[in-house]
Amino acid sequence: MFSKLGEILGVADHDALRKEFVPFDSPEGTLFLFQYPLALRERIAALTEAEIAEVVPQWALITEFGGMATHEKLTTFLSSLVVFFNTHEGKTGLLMSVR
């Protein structure tokens, strides 16, 4: 879902971004961590409220959300992620994944 977000934001195409999500740690079991691609972190950190309002309706439609993502929840999440990336610059970028 973050590769799709990056594509919507014009960072890079989905496949290129997906290849940059490399495991931060050796995957063991079903739960592991990925590092966000730097270009995606920087673009998310620079998002304005107006850009978030523009991107959320497109992002909510991606297949990965299965129609379950509301605009309100995605807006809150993305706004929080902007704050997080700006507050913890250089020390962030981990994404948990479940196989």
Short mmCIF file of C-alpha atoms in Angstrom, two decimals, residues 8 16 47 51 53 60-61 63 70 74-75 79 97 99:
data_model
loop_
_atom_site.label_atom_id
_atom_site.label_comp_id
_atom_site.label_asym_id
_atom_site.label_seq_id
_atom_site.Cartn_x
_atom_site.Cartn_y
_atom_site.Cartn_z
CA ILE A 8 0.26 8.47 -6.44
CA ALA A 16 10.42 0.48 -8.45
CA LEU A 47 3.12 16.70 2.53
CA GLU A 51 -1.88 17.49 -0.56
CA ALA A 53 -6.72 15.92 1.19
CA ALA A 60 -8.39 4.85 -0.47
CA LEU A 61 -9.35 3.17 -3.76
CA THR A 63 -6.98 -2.87 -4.04
CA THR A 70 -12.14 5.52 5.13
CA LEU A 74 -6.35 7.59 6.04
CA THR A 75 -6.17 11.36 6.54
CA SER A 79 -1.12 13.38 8.91
CA SER A 97 4.72 -6.45 7.56
CA ARG A 99 3.14 -12.52 5.56
#
